[in-house]
Coordinates of C-alpha atoms and ligand atoms in Angstrom, one line a residue:
X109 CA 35.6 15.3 -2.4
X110 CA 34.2 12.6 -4.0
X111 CA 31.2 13.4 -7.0
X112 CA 28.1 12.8 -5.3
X113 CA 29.4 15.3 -2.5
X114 CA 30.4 17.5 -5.3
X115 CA 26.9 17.5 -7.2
X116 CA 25.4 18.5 -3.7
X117 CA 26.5 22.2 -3.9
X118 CA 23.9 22.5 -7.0
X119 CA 21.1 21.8 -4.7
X120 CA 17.8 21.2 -7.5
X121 CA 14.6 22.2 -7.0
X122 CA 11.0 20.6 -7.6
X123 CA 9.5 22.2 -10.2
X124 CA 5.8 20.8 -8.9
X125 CA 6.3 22.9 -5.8
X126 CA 7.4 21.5 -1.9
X127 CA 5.0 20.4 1.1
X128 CA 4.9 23.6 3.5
X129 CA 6.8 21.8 6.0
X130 CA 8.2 18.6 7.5
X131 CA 5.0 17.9 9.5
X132 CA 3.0 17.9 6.6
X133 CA 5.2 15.7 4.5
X134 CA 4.8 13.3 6.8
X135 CA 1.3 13.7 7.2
X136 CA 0.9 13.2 3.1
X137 CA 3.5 10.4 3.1
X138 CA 1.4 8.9 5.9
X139 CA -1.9 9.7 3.7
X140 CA -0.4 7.6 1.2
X141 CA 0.6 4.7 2.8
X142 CA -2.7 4.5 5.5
X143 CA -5.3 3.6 3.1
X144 CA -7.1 0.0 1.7
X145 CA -4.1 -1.9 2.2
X146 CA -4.7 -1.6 5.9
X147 CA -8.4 -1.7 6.8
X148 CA -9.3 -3.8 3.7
X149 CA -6.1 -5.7 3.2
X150 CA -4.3 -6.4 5.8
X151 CA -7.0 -8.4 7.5
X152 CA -8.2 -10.4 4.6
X153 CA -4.5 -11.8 3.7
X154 CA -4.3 -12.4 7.4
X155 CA -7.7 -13.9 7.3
X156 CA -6.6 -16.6 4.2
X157 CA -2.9 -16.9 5.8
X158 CA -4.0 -18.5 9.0
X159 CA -2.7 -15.4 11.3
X160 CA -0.4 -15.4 13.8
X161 CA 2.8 -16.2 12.3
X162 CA 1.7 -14.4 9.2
X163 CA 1.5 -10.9 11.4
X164 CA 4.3 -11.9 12.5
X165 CA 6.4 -12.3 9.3
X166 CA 4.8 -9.2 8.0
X167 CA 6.1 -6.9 11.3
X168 CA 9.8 -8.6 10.1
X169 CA 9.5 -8.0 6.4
X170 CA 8.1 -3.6 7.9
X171 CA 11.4 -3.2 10.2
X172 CA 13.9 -5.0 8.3
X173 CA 13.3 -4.5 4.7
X174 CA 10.4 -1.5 4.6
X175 CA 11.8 0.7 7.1
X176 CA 15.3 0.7 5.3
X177 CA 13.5 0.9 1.9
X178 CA 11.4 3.9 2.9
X179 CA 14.6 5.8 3.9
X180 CA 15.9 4.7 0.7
X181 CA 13.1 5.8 -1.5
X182 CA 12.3 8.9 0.4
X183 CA 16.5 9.8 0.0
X184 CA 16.2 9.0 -3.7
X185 CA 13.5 11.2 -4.1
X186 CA 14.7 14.1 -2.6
X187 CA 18.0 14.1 -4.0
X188 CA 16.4 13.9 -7.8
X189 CA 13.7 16.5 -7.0
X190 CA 12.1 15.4 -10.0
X191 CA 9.6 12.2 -11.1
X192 CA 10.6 8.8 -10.2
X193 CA 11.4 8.6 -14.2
X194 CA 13.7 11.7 -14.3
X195 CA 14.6 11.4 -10.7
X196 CA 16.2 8.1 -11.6
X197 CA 17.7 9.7 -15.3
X198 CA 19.8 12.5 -13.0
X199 CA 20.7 10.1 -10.3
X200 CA 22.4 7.7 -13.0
X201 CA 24.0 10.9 -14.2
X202 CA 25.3 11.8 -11.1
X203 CA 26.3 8.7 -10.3
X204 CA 27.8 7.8 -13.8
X205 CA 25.7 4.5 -13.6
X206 CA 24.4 1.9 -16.2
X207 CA 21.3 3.7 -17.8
X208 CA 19.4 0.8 -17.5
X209 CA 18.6 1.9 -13.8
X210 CA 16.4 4.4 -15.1
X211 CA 13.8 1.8 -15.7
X212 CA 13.2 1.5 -12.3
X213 CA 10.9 5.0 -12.7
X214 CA 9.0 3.7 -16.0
X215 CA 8.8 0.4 -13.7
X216 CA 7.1 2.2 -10.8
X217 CA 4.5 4.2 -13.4
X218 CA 3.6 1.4 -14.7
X219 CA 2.8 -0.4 -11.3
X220 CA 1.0 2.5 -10.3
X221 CA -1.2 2.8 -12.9
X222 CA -1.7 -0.8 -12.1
X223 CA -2.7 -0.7 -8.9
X224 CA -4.8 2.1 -9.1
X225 CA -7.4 0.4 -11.8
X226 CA -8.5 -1.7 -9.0
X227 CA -7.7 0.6 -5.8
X228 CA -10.8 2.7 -7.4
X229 CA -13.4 -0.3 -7.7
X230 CA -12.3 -1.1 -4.1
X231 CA -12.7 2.4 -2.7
X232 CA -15.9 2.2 -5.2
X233 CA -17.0 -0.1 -2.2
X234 CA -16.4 1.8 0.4
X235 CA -18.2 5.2 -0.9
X236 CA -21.1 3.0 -1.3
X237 CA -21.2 1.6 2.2
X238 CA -21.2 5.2 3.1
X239 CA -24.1 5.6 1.9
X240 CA -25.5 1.8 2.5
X241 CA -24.7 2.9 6.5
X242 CA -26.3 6.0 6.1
X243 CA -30.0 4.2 5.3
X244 CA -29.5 2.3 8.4
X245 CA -29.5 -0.6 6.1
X246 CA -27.2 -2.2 8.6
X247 CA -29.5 -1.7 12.0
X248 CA -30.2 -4.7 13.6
X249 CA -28.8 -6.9 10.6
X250 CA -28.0 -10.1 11.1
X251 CA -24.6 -11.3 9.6
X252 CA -26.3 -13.3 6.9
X253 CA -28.4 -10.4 5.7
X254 CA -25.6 -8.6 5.6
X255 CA -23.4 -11.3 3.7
X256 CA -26.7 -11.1 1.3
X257 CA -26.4 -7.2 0.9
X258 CA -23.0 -7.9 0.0
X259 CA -23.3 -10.3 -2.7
X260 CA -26.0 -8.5 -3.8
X261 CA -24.2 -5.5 -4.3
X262 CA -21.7 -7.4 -6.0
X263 CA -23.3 -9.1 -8.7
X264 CA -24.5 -5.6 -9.9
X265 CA -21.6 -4.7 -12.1
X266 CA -23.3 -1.3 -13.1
X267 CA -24.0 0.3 -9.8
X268 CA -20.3 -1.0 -8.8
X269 CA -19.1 0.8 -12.2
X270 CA -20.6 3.9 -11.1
X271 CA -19.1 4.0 -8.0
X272 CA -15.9 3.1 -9.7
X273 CA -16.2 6.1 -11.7
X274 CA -17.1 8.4 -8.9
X275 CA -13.9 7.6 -7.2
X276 CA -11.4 7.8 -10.1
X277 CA -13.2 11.4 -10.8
X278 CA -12.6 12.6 -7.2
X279 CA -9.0 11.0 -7.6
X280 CA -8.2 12.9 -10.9
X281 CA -9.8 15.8 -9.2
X282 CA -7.2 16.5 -6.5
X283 CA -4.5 15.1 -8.5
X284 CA -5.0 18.0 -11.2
X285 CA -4.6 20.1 -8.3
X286 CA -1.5 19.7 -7.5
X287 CA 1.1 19.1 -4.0
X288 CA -0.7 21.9 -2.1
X289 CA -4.2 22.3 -3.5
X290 CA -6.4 21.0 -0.8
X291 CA -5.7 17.6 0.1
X292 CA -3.1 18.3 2.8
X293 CA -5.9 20.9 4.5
X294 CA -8.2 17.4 4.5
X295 CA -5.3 14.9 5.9
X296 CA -4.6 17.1 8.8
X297 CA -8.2 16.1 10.0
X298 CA -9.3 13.0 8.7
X299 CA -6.2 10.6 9.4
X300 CA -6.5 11.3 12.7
X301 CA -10.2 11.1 13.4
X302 CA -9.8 7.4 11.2
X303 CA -7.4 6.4 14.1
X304 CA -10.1 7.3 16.6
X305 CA -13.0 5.9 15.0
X306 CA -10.8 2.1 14.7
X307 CA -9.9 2.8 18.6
X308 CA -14.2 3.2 18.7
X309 CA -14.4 -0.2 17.2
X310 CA -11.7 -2.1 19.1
X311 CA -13.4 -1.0 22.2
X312 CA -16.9 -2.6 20.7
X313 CA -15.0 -6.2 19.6
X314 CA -13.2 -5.8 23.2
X315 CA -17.6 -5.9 24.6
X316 CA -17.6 -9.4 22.2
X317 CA -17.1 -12.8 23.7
X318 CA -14.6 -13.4 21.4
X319 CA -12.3 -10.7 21.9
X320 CA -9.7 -12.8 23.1
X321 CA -10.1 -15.5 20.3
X322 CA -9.4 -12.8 17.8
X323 CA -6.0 -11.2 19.6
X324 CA -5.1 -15.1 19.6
X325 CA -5.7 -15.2 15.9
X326 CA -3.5 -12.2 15.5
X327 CA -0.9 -12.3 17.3
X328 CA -0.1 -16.1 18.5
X329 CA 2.2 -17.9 15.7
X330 CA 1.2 -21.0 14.5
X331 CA 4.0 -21.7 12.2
X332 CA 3.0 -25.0 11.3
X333 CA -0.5 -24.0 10.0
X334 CA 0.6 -21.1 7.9
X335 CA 3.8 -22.6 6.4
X336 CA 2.7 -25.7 5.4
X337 CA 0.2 -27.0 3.1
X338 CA -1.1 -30.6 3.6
X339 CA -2.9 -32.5 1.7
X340 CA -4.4 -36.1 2.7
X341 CA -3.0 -38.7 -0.2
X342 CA -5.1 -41.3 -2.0
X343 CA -4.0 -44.0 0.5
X344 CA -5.5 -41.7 3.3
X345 CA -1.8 -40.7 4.8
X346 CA -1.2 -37.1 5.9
X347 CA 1.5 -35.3 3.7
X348 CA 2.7 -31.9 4.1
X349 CA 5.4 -29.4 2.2
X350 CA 6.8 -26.1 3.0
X351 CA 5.2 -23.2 1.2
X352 CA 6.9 -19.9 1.0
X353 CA 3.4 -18.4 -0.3
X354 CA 2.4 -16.8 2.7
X355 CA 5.8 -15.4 3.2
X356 CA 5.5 -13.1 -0.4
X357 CA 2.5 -12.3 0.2
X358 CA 3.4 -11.2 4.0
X359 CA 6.8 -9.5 1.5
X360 CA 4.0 -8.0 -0.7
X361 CA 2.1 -6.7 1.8
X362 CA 4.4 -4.6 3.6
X363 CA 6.1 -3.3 0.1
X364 CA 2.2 -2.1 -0.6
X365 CA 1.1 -1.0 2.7
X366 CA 3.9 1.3 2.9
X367 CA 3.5 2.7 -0.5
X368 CA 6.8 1.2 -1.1
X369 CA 8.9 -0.1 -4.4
X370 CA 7.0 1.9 -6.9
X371 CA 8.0 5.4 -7.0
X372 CA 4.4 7.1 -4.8
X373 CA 7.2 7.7 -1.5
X374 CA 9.9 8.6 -3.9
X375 CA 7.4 11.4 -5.3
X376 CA 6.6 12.6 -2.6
X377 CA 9.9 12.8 -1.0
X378 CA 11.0 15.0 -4.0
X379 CA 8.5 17.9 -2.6
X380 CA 9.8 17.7 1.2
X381 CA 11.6 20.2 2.0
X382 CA 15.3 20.1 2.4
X383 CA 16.2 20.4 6.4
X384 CA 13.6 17.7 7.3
X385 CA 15.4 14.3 8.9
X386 CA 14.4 11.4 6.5
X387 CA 15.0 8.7 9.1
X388 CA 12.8 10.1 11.3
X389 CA 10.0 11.0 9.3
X390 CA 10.4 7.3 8.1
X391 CA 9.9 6.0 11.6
X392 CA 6.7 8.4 12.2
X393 CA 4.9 6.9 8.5
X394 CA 5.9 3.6 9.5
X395 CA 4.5 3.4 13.0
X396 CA 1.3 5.1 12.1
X397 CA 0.6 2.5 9.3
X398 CA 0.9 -0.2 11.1
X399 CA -0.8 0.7 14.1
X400 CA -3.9 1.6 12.0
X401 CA -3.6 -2.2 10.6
X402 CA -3.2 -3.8 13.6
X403 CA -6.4 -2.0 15.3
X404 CA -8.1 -2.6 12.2
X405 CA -7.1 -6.5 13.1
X406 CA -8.3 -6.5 16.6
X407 CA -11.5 -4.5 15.3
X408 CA -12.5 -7.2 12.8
X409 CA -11.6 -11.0 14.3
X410 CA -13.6 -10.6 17.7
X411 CA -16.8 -9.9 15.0
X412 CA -15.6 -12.7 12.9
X413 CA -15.3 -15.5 15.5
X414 CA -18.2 -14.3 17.4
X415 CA -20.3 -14.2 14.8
X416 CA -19.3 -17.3 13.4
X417 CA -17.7 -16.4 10.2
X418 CA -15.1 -17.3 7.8
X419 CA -11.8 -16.0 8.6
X420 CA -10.3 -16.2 5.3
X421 CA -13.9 -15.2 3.8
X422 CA -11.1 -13.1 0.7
X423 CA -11.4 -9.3 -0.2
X424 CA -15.2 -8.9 1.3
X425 CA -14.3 -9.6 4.6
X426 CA -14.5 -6.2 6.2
X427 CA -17.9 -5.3 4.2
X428 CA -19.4 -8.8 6.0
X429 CA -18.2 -7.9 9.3
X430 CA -18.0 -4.2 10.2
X431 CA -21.7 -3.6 9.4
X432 CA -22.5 -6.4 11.6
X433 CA -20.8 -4.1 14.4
X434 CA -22.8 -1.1 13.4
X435 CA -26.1 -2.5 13.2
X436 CA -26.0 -3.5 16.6
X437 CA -23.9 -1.0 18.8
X438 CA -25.1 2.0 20.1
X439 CA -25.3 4.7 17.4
X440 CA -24.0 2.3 15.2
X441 CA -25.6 4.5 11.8
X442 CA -24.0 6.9 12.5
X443 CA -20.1 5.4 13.4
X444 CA -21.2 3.3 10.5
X445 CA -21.4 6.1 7.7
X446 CA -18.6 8.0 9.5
X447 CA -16.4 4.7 9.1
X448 CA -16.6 4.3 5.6
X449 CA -16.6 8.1 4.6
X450 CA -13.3 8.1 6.4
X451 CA -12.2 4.9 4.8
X452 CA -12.9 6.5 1.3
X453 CA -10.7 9.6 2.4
X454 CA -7.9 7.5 3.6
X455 CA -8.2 5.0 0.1
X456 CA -8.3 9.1 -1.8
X457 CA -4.9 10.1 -0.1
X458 CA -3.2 7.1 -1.5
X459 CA -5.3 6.7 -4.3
X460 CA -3.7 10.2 -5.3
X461 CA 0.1 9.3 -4.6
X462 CA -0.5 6.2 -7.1
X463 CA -0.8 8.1 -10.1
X464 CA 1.4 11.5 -9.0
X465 CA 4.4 9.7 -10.6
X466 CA 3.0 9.5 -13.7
X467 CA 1.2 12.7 -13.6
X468 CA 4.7 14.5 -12.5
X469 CA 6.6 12.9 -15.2
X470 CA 3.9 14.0 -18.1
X471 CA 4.2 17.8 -16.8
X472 CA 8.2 17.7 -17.1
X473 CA 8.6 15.5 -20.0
X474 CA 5.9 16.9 -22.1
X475 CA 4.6 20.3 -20.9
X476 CA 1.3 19.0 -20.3
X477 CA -0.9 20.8 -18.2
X478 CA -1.4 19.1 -14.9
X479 CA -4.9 18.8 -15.3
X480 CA -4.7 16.9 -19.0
X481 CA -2.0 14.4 -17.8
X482 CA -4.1 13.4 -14.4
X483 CA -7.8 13.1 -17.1
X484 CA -5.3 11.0 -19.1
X485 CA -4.1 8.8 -16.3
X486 CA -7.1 8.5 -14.6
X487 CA -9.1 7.5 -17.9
X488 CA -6.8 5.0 -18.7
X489 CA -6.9 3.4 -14.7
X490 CA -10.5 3.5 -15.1
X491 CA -10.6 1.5 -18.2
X492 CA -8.8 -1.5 -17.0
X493 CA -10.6 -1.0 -13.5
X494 CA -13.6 -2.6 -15.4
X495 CA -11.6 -6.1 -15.7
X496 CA -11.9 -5.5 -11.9
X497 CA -15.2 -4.6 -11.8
X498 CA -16.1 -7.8 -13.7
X499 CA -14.0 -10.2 -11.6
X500 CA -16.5 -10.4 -9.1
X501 CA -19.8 -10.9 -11.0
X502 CA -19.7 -11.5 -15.4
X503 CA -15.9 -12.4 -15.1
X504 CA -16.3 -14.5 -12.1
X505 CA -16.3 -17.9 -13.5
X506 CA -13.6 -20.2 -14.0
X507 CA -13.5 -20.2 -17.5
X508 CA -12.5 -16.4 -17.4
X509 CA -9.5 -17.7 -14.9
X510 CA -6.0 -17.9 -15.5
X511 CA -4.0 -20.1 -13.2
X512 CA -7.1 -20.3 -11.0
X513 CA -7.4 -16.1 -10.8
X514 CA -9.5 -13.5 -12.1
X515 CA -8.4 -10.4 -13.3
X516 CA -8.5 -8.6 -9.9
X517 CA -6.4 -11.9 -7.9
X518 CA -3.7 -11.5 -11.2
X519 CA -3.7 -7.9 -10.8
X520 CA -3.2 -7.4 -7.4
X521 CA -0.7 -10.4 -7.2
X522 CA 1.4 -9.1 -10.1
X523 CA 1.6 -5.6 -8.7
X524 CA 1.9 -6.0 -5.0
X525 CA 3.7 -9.8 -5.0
X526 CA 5.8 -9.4 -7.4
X527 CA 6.3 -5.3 -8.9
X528 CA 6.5 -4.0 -5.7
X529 CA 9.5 -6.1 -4.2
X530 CA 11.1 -6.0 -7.4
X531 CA 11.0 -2.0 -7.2
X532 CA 12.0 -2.0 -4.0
X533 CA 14.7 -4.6 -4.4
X534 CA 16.2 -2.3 -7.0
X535 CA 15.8 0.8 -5.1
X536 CA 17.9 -1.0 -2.3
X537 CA 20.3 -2.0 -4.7
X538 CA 21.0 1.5 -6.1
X539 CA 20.8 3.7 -2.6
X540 CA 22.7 1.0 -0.8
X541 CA 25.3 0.2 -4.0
X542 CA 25.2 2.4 -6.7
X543 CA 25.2 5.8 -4.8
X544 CA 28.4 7.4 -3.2
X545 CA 28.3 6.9 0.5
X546 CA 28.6 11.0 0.9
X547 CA 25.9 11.6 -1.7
X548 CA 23.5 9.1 0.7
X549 CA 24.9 10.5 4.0
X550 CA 24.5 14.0 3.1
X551 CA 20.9 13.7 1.8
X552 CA 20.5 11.6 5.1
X553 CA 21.9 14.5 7.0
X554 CA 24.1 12.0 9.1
X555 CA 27.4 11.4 9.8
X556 CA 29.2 7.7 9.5
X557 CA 27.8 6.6 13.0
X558 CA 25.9 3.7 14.5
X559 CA 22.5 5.1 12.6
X560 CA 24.2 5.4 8.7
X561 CA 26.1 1.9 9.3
X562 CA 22.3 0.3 10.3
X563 CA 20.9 1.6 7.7
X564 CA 23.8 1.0 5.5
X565 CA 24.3 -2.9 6.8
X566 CA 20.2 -2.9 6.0
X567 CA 20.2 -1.6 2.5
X568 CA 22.9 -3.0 1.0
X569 CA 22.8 -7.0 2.6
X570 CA 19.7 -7.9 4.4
X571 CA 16.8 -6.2 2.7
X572 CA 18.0 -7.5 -0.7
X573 CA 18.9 -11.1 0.6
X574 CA 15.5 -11.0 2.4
X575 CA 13.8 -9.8 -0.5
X576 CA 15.4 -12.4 -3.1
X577 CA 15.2 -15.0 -1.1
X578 CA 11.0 -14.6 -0.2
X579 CA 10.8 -13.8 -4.1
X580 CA 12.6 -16.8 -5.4
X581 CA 11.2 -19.5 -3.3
X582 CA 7.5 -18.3 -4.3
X583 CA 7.8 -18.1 -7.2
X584 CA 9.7 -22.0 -7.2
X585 CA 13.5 -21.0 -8.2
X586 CA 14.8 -21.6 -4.7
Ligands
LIG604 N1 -0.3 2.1 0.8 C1 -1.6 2.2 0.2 C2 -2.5 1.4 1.1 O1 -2.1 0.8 2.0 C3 -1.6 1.7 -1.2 C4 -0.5 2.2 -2.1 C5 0.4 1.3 -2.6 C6 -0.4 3.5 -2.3 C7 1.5 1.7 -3.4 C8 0.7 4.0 -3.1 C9 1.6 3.1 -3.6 O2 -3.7 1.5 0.9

């Protein structure tokens, strides 16, 4: 028997407790990755990367590089049974690798923490649109008003701080809980009634005149608009280059959507429960997430054609167009409020999986109480959420830019362009290189058969090659 196979016999055991079954594991793994990244998101990136082919190389970068990563992570996770940061510490052990693949669960706190400080100024938004909808501020708006009420809302960095606050609080809140404390009681319900209430709005676009103009935006590749960047020279001739751009940021995407590449799946998958099939759990997360964002696609475009607006109007564009739906459909206040109080639930479950890594790691490694380490982690997100809070109104100008970008554009691009695929690069690299093959089969529960070898072939060649090739042509090495 070879070690990994060996080490298996000493099964460990989360400390933090396990999810009460397979169902609900994939429910909170689900929780985590349904969430801003595909109502807010996915449709503004799409919006500023000309759609079509961009969907299209973000449905690639999900089945060839997520879904293989997500197995990866989840197998990680439950092997190690511990943080990503200790989870990676045995796992080296086991595996009598080169410490320095431990980083890989500081890299993923760090990225967390990260993304979280402006994941709570964005859900900030979306609480108070819940109550915005609730006034019937929206009824009978037209969509400049409710551009107006918008930029209004934005400019007011004090009202958007509170909300801010109010989030990370509710965050911290179920964090200090713990696995089983409540929030797996609330996903049962809400995910699902969130899928109902987008089917609600596709089925109001599909009443717009621009119904079709929207599907064509989403799902007909234009490869020529999105992957090349003209510019019209001085002597008035047309000149274009190739811009891999749209490609990371399609790379990004699905690395963030799916929670992927920074230790939130490779938490969780340390609490599921041993006799659950990884692969198919993946392929259950991965098809809900993406169905949510596409009908969160076909939801928004209709409104924004037919109403004349900006597709690539950046991160307000489903604040501009949703109420525009609600104020004029049939018991729009009330979808309206309902909307966004699901939204904030479904930004809350991820919201919560961002910081868990940290949160898991300060209970082992320090004996904090869970409580203290998710006050101290939220406090700390909430601090640099204010450079987010400020990137939209004090911080706005350009002389507050670097490289053209405000605090929010480098935070997000940092953590989801170029954290993310790194994490998830390395994660591939270790489950795919650095583990036995009877350590990764036997977590897997397969045998050597046409599913391992997939997955195998996946992890070890293309998702890296993919991912290294995307991420050195962006960023102007390749
Ligand atoms: N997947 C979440 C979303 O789409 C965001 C997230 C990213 C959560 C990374 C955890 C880790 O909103």
């Amino acid at each position: 028997m070879t070690r990994g196979a060996d080490l298996m016999t000493e099964k460990r055991s989360s400390i933090h407790g396990q999810w009460s079954s397979r169902f609900i594991f994939i429910l909170a793994a689900v929780g985590s990755a349904v969430g801003l990244g595909n109502i807010w998101k996915f449709p503004y990136i799409t919006g500023e990367n000309g759609g079509g082919a961009f969907v299209l190389v973000y449905l690639v970068c999900i089945a060839l590089i997520g879904v293989p990563i997500m197995i990866a992570e989840i197998l990680l996770g439950r092997r190690g049974r511990q943080s990503p940061i200790n989870t990676m510490r045995s796992l080296v052990q086991d595996e009598q690798a080169h410490p320095a693949w431990s980083l890989l669960g500081w890299g993923g706190v760090i990225t967390g923490f990260l993304i979280l400080s402006y994941y709570s100024v964005i859900a900030g938004w979306a609480l108070a649109y819940v109550f915005r909808a609730a006034s019937g501020a929206f009824n009978g708006a037209t969509a400049e008003t409710i551009a107006a009420q918008f930029d209004g809302f934005l400019s007011a960095p004090l009202s958007v701080l509170a909300w801010h606050s109010i989030f990370m609080v509710m965050t911290m809140v179920v964090v200090a809980r713990g696995v089983r404390g409540g929030l797996e009681k609330a996903v049962t319900f809400l995910m699902p009634a969130l899928f109902v209430l987008l089917l609600v709005l596709v089925g109001y676009a599909m009443s717009l005149g621009a119904f079709s103009e929207g599907l064509d935006f989403l799902f007909s590749p234009n490869f020529e608009k999105v992957f090349y960047h003209c510019e019209v020279t001085a002597a008035g001739v047309e000149q274009c280059r190739f811009t891999g751009e749209p490609m990371l940021v399609a790379l990004g995407h699905a690395f963030f959507t799916l929670s992927l590449g920074m230790g939130a799946i490779m938490v969780y998958g340390s609490y599921m429960p041993a006799n659950a099939s990884i692969a198919r759990a993946t392929f259950a997360i991965v098809a809900a997430d993406t169905a949510v964002a596409l009908l969160a696609g076909m939801a928004i475009f209709p409104i924004v054609f037919s109403n004349g607006l900006e597709a690539a109007a950046g991160p307000g564009l489903i604040f501009q167009t949703l109420p525009i739906a609600f104020g004029a459909m049939p018991g729009g206040q009330f979808f309206g409020t309902l909307f966004f109080l699901l939204l904030v639930f479904a930004a809350w479950s991820s919201a919560i999986s961002l910081i868990e890594p940290a949160v898991a790691w300060l209970v082992e490694n320090h004996g904090m109480k869970r409580v203290s380490a998710a006050v101290l982690m939220g406090v700390l997100a909430w601090i640099l959420g204010i450079g987010t809070v400020l990137s939209f109104n004090l911080l706005s100008g350009e002389e507050f830019q670097l490289f053209g970008k405000t605090i929010f554009d480098l935070l997000d691009y940092l953590t989801a362009n170029i954290l993310l695929p790194l994490g998830g690069l390395f994660i591939a690299l270790f489950a795919g290189w650095i583990m036995s093959r009877s350590a990764s089969m036997d977590e897997l529960r397969m045998r050597d058969g046409m599913g391992y070898k997939t997955w195998s072939l996946l992890v070890r060649y293309i998702s890296p090659l993919l991912v290294a090739i995307v991420f050195f042509n962006a960023i102007g090495i390749i």
